[in-house]
Coordinates of C-alpha atoms and ligand atoms in Angstrom, one line a residue:
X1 CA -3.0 -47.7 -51.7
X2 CA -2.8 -47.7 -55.1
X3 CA 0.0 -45.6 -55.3
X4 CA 3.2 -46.1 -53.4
X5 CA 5.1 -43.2 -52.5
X6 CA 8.5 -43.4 -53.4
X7 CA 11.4 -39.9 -53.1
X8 CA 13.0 -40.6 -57.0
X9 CA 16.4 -40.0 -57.4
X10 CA 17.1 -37.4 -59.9
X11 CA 20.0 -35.4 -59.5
X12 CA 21.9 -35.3 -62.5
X13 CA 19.6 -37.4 -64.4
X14 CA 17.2 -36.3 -67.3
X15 CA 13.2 -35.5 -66.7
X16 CA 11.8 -34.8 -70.2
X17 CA 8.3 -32.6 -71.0
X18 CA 6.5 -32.1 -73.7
X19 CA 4.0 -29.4 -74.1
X20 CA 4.7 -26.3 -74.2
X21 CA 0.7 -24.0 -72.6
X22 CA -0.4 -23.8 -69.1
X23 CA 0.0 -27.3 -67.8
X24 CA 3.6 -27.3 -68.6
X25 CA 4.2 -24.3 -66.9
X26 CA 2.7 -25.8 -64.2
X27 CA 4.8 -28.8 -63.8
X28 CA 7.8 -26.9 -64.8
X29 CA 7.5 -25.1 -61.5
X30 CA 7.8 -28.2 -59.7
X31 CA 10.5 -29.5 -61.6
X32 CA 12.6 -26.6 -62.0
X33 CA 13.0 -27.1 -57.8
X34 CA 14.9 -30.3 -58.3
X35 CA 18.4 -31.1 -59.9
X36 CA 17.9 -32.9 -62.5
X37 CA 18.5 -32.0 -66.2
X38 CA 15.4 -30.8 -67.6
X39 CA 14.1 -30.6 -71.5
X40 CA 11.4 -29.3 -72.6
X41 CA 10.0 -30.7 -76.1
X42 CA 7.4 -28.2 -77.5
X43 CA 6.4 -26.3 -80.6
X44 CA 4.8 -23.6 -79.2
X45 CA 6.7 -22.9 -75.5
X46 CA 5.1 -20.1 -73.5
X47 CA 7.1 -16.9 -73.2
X48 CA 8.1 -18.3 -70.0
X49 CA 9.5 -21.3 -70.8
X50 CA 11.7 -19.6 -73.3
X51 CA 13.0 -17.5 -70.6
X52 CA 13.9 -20.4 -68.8
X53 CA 15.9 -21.7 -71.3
X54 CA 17.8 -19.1 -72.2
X55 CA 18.8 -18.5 -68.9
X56 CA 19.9 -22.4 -68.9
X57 CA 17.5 -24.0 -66.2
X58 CA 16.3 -26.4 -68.9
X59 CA 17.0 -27.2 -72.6
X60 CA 14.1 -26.6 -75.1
X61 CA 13.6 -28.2 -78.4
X62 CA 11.4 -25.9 -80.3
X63 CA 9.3 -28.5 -82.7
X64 CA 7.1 -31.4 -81.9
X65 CA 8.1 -34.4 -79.9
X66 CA 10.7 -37.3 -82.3
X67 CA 11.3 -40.8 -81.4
X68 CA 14.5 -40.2 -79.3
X69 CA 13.9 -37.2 -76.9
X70 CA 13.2 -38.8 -74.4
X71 CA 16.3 -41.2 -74.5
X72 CA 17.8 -42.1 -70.5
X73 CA 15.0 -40.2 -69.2
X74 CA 14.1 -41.0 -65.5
X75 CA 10.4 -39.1 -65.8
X76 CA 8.6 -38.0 -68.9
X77 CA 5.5 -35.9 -68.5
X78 CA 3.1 -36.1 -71.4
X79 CA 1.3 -32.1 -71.0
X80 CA 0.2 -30.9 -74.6
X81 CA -3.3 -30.8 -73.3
X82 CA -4.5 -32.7 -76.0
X83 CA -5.6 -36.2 -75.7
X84 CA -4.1 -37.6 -79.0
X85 CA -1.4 -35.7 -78.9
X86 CA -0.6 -36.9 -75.6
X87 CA -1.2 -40.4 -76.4
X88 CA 1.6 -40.4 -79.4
X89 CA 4.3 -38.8 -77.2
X90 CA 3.5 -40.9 -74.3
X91 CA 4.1 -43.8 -76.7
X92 CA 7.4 -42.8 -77.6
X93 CA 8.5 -41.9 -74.1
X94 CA 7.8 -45.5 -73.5
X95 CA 9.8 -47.1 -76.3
X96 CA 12.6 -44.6 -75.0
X97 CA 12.5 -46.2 -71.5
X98 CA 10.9 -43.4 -69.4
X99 CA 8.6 -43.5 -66.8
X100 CA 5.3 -41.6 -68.2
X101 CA 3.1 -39.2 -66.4
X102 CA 0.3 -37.9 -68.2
X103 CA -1.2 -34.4 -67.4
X104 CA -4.4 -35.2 -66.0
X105 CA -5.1 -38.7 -67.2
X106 CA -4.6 -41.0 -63.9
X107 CA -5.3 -44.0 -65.6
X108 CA -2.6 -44.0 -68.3
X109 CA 0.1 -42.6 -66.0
X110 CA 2.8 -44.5 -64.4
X111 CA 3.6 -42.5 -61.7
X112 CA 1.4 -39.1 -60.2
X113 CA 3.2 -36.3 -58.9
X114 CA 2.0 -35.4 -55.4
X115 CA 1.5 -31.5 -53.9
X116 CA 4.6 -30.4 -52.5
X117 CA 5.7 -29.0 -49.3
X118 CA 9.5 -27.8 -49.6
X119 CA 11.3 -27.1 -46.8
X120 CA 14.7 -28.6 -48.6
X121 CA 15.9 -31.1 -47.5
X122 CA 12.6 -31.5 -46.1
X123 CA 9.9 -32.1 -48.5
X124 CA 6.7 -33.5 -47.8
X125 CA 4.6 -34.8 -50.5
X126 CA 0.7 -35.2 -50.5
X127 CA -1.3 -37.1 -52.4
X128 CA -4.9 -38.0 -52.6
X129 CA -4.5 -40.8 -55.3
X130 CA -6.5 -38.3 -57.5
X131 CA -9.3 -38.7 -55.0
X132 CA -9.5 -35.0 -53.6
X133 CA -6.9 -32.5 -55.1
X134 CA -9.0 -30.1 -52.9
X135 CA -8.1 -31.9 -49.8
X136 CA -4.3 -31.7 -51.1
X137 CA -4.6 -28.1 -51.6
X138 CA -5.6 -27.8 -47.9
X139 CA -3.4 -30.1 -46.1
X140 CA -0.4 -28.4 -48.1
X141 CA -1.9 -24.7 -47.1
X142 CA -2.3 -26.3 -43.4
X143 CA 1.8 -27.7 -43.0
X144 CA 2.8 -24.9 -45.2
X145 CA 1.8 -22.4 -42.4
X146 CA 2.9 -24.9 -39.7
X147 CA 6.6 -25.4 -40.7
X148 CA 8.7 -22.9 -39.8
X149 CA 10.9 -20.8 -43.0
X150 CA 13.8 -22.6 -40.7
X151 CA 13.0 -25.6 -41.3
X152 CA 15.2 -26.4 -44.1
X153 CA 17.9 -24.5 -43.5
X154 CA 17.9 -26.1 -40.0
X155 CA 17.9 -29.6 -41.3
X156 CA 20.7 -28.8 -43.7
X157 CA 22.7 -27.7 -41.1
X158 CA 21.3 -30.2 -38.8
X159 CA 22.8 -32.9 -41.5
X160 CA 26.2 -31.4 -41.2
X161 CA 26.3 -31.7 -37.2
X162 CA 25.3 -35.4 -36.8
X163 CA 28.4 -36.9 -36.9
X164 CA 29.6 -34.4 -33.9
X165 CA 26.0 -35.2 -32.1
X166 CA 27.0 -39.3 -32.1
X167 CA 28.8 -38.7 -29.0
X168 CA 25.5 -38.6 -27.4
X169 CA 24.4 -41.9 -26.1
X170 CA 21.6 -43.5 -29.1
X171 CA 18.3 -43.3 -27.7
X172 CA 16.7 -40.6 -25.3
X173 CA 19.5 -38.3 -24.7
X174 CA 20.3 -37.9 -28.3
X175 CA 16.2 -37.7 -29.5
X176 CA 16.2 -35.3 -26.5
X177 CA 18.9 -33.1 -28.3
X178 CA 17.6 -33.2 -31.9
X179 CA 13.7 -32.2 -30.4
X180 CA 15.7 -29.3 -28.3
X181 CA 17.2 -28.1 -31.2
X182 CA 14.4 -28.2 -34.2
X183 CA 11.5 -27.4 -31.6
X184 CA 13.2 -24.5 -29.5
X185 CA 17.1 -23.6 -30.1
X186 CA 17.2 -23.7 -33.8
X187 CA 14.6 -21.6 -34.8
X188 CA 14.7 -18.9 -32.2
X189 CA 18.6 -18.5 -33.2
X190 CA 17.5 -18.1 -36.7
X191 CA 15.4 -15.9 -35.9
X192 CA 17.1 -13.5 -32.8
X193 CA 20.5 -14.1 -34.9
X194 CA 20.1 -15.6 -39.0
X195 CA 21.8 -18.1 -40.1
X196 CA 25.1 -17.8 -38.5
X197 CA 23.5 -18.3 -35.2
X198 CA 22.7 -22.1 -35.7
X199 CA 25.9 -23.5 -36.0
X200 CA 27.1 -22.0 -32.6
X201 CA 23.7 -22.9 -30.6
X202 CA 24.0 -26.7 -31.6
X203 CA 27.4 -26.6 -30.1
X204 CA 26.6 -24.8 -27.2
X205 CA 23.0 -27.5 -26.8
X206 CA 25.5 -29.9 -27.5
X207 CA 27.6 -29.3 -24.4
X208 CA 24.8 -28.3 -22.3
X209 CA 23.3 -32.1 -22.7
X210 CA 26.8 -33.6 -22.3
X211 CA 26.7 -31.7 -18.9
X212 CA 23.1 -32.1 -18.2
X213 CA 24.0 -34.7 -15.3
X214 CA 25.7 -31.4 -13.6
X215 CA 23.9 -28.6 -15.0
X216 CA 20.8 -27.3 -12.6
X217 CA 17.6 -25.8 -13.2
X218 CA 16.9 -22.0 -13.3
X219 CA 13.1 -20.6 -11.5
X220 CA 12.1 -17.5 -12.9
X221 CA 9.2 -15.9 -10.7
X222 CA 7.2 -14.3 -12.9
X223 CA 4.3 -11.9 -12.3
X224 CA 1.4 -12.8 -14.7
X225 CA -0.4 -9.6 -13.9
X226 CA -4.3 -8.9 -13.0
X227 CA -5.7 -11.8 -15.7
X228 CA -5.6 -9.6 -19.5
X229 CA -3.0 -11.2 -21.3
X230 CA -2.3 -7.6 -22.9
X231 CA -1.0 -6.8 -19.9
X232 CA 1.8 -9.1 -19.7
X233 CA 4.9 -8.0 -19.5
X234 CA 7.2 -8.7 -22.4
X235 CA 9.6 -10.3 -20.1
X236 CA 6.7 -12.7 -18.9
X237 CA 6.2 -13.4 -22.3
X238 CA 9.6 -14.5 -23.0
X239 CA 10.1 -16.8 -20.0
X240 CA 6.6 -18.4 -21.3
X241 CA 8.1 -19.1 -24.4
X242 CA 11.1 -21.3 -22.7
X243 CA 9.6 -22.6 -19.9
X244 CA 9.5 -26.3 -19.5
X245 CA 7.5 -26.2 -16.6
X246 CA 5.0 -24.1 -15.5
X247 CA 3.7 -23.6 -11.5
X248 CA 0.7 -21.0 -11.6
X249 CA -1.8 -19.9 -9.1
X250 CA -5.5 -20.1 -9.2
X251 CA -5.8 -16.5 -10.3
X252 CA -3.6 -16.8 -12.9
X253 CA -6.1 -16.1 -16.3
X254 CA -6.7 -19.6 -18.7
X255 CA -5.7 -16.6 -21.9
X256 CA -2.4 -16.4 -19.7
X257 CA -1.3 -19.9 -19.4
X258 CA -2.2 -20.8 -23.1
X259 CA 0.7 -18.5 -23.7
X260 CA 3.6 -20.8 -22.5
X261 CA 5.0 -23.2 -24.7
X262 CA 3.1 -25.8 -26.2
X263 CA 5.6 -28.9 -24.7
X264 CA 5.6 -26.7 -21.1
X265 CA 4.3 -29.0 -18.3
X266 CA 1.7 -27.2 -16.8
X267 CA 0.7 -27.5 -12.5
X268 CA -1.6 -26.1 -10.7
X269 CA -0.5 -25.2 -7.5
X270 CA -3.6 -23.7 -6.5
X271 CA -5.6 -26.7 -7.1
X272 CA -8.5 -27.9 -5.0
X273 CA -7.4 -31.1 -3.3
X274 CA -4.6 -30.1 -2.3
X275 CA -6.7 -28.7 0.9
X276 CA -8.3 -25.4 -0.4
X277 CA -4.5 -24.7 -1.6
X278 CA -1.5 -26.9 -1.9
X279 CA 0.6 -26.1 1.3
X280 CA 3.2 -23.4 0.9
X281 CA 5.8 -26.1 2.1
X282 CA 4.6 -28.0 -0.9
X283 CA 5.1 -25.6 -3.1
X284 CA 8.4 -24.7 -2.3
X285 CA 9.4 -28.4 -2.9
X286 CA 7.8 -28.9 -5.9
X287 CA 9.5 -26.1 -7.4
X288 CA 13.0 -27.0 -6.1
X289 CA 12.8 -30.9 -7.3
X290 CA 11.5 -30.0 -10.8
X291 CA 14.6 -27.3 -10.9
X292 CA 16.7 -29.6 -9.7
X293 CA 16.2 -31.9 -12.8
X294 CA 17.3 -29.7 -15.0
X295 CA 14.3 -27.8 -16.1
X296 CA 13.4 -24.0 -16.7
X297 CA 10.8 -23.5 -14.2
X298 CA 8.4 -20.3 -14.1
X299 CA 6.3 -19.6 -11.2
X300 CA 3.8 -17.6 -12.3
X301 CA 1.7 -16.0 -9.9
X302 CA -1.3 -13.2 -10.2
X303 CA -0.6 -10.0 -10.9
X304 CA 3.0 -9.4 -9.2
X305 CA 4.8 -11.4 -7.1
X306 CA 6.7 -9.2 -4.6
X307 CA 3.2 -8.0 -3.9
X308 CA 1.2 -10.9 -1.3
X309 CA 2.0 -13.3 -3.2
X310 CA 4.9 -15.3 -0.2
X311 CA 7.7 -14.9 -2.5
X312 CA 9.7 -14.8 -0.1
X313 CA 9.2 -18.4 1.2
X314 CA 10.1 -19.5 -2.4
X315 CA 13.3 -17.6 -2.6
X316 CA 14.7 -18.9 0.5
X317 CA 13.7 -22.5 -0.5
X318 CA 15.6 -22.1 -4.0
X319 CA 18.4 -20.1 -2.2
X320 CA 18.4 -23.3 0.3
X321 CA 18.9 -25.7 -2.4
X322 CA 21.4 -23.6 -4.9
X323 CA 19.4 -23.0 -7.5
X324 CA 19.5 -19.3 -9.4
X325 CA 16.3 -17.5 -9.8
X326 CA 15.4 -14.2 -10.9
X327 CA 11.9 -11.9 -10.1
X328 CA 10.2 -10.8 -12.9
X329 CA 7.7 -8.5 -11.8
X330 CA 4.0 -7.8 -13.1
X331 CA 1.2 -5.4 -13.0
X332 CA -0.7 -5.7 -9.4
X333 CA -4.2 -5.8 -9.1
X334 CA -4.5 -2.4 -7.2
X335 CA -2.8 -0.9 -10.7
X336 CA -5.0 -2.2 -12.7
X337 CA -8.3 -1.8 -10.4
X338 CA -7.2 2.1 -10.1
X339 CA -6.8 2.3 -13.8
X340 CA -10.4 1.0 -14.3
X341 CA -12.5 3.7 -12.4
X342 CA -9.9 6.4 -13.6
X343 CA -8.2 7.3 -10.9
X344 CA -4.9 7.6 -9.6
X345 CA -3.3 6.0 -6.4
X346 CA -1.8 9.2 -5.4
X347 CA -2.3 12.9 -5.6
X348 CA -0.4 15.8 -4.5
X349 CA -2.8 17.9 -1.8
X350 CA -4.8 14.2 -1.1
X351 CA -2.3 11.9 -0.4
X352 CA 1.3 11.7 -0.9
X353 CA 1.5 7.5 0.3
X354 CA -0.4 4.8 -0.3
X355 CA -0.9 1.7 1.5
X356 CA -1.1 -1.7 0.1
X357 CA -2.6 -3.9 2.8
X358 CA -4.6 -7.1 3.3
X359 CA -7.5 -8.0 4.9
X360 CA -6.3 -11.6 6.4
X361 CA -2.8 -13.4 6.6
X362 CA -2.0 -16.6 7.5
X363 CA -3.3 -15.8 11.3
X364 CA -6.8 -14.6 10.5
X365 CA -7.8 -11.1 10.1
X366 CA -4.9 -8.8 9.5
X367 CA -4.3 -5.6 12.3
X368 CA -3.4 -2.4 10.8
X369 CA -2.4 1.4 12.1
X370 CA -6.4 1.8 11.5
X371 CA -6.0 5.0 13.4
X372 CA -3.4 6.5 10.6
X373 CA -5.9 4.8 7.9
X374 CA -8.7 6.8 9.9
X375 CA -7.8 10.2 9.0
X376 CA -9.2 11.9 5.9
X377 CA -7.5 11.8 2.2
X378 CA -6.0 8.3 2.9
X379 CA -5.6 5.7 0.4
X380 CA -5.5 1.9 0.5
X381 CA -5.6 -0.8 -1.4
X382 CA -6.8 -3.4 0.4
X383 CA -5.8 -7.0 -1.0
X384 CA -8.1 -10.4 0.2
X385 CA -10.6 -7.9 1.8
X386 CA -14.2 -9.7 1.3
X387 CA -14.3 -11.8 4.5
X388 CA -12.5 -9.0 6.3
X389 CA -14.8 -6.3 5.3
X390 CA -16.7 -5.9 8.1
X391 CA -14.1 -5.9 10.3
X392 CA -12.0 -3.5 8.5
X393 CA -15.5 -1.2 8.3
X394 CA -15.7 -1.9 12.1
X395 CA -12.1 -0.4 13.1
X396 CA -11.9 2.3 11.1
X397 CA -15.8 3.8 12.0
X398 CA -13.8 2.7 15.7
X399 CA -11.1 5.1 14.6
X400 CA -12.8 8.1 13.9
X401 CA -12.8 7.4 9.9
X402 CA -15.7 9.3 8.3
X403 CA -18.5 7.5 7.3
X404 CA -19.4 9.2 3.5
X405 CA -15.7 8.1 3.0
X406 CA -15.3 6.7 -0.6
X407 CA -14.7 2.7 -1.1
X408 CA -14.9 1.1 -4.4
X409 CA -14.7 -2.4 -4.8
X410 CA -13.4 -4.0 -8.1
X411 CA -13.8 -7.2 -9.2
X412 CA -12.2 -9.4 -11.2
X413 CA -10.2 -5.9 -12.4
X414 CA -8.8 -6.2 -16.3
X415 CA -10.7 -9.2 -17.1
X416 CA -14.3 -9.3 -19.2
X417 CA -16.6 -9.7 -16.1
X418 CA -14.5 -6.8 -14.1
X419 CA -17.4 -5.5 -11.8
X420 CA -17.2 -2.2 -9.7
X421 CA -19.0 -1.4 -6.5
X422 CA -18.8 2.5 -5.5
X423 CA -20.0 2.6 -1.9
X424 CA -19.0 4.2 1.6
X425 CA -17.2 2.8 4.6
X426 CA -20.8 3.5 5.9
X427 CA -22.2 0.8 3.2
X428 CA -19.2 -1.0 2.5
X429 CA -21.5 -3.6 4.2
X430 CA -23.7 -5.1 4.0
X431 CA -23.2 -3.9 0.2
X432 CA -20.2 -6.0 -0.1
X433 CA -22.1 -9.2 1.0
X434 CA -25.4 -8.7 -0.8
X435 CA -23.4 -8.5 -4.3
X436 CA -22.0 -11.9 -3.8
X437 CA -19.1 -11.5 -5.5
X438 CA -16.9 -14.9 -6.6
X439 CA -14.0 -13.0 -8.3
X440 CA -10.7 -11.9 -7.3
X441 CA -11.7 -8.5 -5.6
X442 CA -9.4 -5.5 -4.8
X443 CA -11.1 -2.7 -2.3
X444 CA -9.8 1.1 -2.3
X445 CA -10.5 3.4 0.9
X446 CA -10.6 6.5 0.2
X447 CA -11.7 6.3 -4.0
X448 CA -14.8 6.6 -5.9
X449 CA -14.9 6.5 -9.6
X450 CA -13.8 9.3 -11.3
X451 CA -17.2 11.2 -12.5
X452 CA -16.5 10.4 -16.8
X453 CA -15.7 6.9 -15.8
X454 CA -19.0 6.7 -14.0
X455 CA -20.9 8.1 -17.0
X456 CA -19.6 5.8 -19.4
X457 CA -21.9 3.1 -20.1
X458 CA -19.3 0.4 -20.9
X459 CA -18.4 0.2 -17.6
X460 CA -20.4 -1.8 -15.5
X461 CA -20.1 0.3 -12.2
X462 CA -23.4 -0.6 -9.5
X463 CA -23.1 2.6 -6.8
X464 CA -24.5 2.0 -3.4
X465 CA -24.6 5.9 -1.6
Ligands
LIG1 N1 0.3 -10.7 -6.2 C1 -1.1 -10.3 -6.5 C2 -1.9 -10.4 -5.3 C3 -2.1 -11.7 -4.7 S1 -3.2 -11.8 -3.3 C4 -1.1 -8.9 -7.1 O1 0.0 -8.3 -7.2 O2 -2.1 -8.5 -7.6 C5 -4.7 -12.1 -4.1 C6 -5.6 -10.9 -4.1 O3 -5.2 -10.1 -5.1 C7 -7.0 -11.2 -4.4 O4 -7.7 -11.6 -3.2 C8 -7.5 -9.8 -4.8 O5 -7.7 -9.0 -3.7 C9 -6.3 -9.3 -5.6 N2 -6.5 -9.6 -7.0 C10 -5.7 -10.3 -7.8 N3 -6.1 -10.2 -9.1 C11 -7.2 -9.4 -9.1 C12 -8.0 -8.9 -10.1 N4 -7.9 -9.2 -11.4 N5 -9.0 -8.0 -9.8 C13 -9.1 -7.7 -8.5 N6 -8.4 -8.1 -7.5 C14 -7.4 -9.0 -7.8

């Protein structure tokens, strides 16, 4: 490192420049951001930099650079754009005392002035040691997108609130409150409530981690919907955005979970290992203990919750253990799988109720009113039905049900590789089978594809009369 990096005090203090063309202009833009007294020395000053001075952000002497000018200076910059010119003021900055920078000549100067990133009071300052002012440019485009607008208005108010935020033990607890507040509180207050907000959300954060010992965790079970982000709700969305941990499903979509916040502790409670599934009971407890320590659980599960998805089991453990929740529902698959062969779920003169049902529960293979199912212009949406599909196929030909009945099979519904299978009870299988479908599949008695949906060739619909 050839040159160290030093913040220069300047407040008050005098930073001379002469020159009066581009490169001036240049480093008067820099400048001009601190609050130093600033002179310009230049014979021939750019419209601009007249402007400047006659609205008092610097003083400008209109005539070539005198032994003197640059008297108590803390910088000088040297910027005529001319070598010899430079040279001879540069020289005289020096028997004045200043600290010289000359436009463009690294080896002459005594200081370089780095690119700048100003978030005030945050600033950062980049430099390449004239190496790669390219690089520079880049890094500086990089942080300048990745620091929030906040940021400096935060840390200034941030500065006025750490004498209140001492009465947080030093260490964890008080790096814990300072990462709460410039990661999460302070800029969504800026931004759901401007500057006012901040002051009264740093005392509120402040309270809330003097009572963390007492306070509790909140579980939000969220329905994550049928695997397109697009059609998350904007409630999900939200409880994404605070969560700081996340317990999905297996069905929940990768697009989905990249969602949550970036410090959000992610598990997968439908992980492999765990048996095919981690136990219910498990579930249920790892919920409650992370809620319990204070944390903003979600729970998200495919599309929504109240909807097979043993919600109930949850809410009685969290009830159990005192901890507030609230159901944030989401689009189920048998939604979205009817909106992707253009139909509707119900129809006044075909069916005026519709069952949701599944093919297995926790026993085996689920029993239904198959004789009620039987009867023409019913409609289900049959849930988990794949390894129940010739049984389901069996009771209701049993029944009575007609075998041209309509059944379309949707896989993966929503999603990129959504696959449809229009069949018939009759075919239901073996068609089911010899697909070999892997995905999530939702099966409707009683519906074919609308005729336009079938006739689009974007769909990817395989019919099996
Ligand atoms: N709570 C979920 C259902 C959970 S049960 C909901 O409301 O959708 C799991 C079953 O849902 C799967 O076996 C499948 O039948 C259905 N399913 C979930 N997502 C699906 C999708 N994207 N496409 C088709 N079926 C889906």
């Amino acid at each position: 490192m050839d040159h160290f990096p030093v913040f220069m005090a300047v407040a008050g203090r005098r930073i001379v420049l002469s020159g009066g063309g581009e490169a001036a202009l240049a480093k008067l833009r820099l400048i001009l951001k601190t609050t130093a007294h600033v002179t310009v020395v230049a014979a021939d000053p750019a419209a601009e930099i007249c402007r400047w001075a006659a609205e008092r952000r610097l003083r400008l002497i209109s005539r070539a650079m005198e032994p003197g000018d640059a008297m108590c200076a803390v910088l000088f910059y040297a910027a005529n754009e001319d070598a010899r010119e430079d040279a001879r003021v540069a020289a005289l900055a020096h028997r004045d005392g200043a600290r010289v920078n000359i436009v463009d000549n690294l080896a002459d100067s005594q200081f370089i002035t780095p690119a700048i990133v100003d978030r005030d009071p945050v600033v950062v300052a980049i430099g390449t040691e004239g190496a790669a002012p390219v690089l520079a440019r880049r890094i500086k485009r990089d942080l300048e997108e990745r620091l929030p607008a906040s940021l400096g208005l935060l840390a200034r108010i941030g500065k006025t609130f750490r004498a209140a935020a001492d009465v947080l033990p030093m260490g964890v607890k008080r790096r814990d409150f300072w990462g709460a507040f410039y990661d999460k509180i302070g800029p969504q207050s800026v931004e759901y409530g401007g500057e006012s907000a901040v002051l009264p959300a740093l005392e509120a954060l402040l309270d809330d981690t003097l009572h963390a010992a007492d306070k509790k965790g909140h579980v939000d079970l969220v329905g994550a919907g049928p695997g397109d982000p697009d059609l998350l709700t904007l409630k999900a969305r939200k409880a994404l955005d605070v969560a700081d941990v996340v317990i999905h499903d297996r069905l929940v979509s990768r697009e989905i979970l990249d969602l949550a916040r970036r410090e959000a502790v992610m598990i997968d409670a439908g992980k492999e290992g765990f048996g095919t599934s981690m136990a219910q009971d498990d579930i249920d407890d790892l919920i409650v203990a992370h809620a319990r320590r204070g944390a903003h659980v979600v729970r998200l599960k495919a599309g929504d919750p109240t909807v097979f998805g043993r919600l109930d089991e949850e809410i009685d453990a969290l009830d159990a253990a005192g901890i507030s929740w609230r159901i944030v529902p989401g689009i189920t698959a048998a939604s979205a799988a009817v909106a992707s062969i253009g139909q509707s779920l119900t129809k006044s003169g075909r069916n005026s109720s519709v069952r949701f049902m599944t093919g297995h529960d926790t026993k085996g293979f689920a029993d239904h009113d198959w004789k009620m199912l039987a009867r023409p212009g019913e409609v289900a949406a049959i849930y988990m039905g794949k390894r129940a599909a010739r049984f389901i196929q069996g009771r209701l030909l049993m029944h009575g049900a007609d075998p041209a009945t309509p059944v379309t099979v949707i896989e993966n519904a929503s999603r990129p590789d959504q696959r449809v299978l229009a069949t018939t009870l009759a075919q239901l299988e073996p068609t089911l089978t010899e697909a070999g479908l892997t995905g999530p599949a939702l099966t409707f008695l009683g519906l074919a594809p609308r005729d336009a949906v079938t006739a689009s060739h974007d769909m990817n619909i395989e019919e099996f009369a």
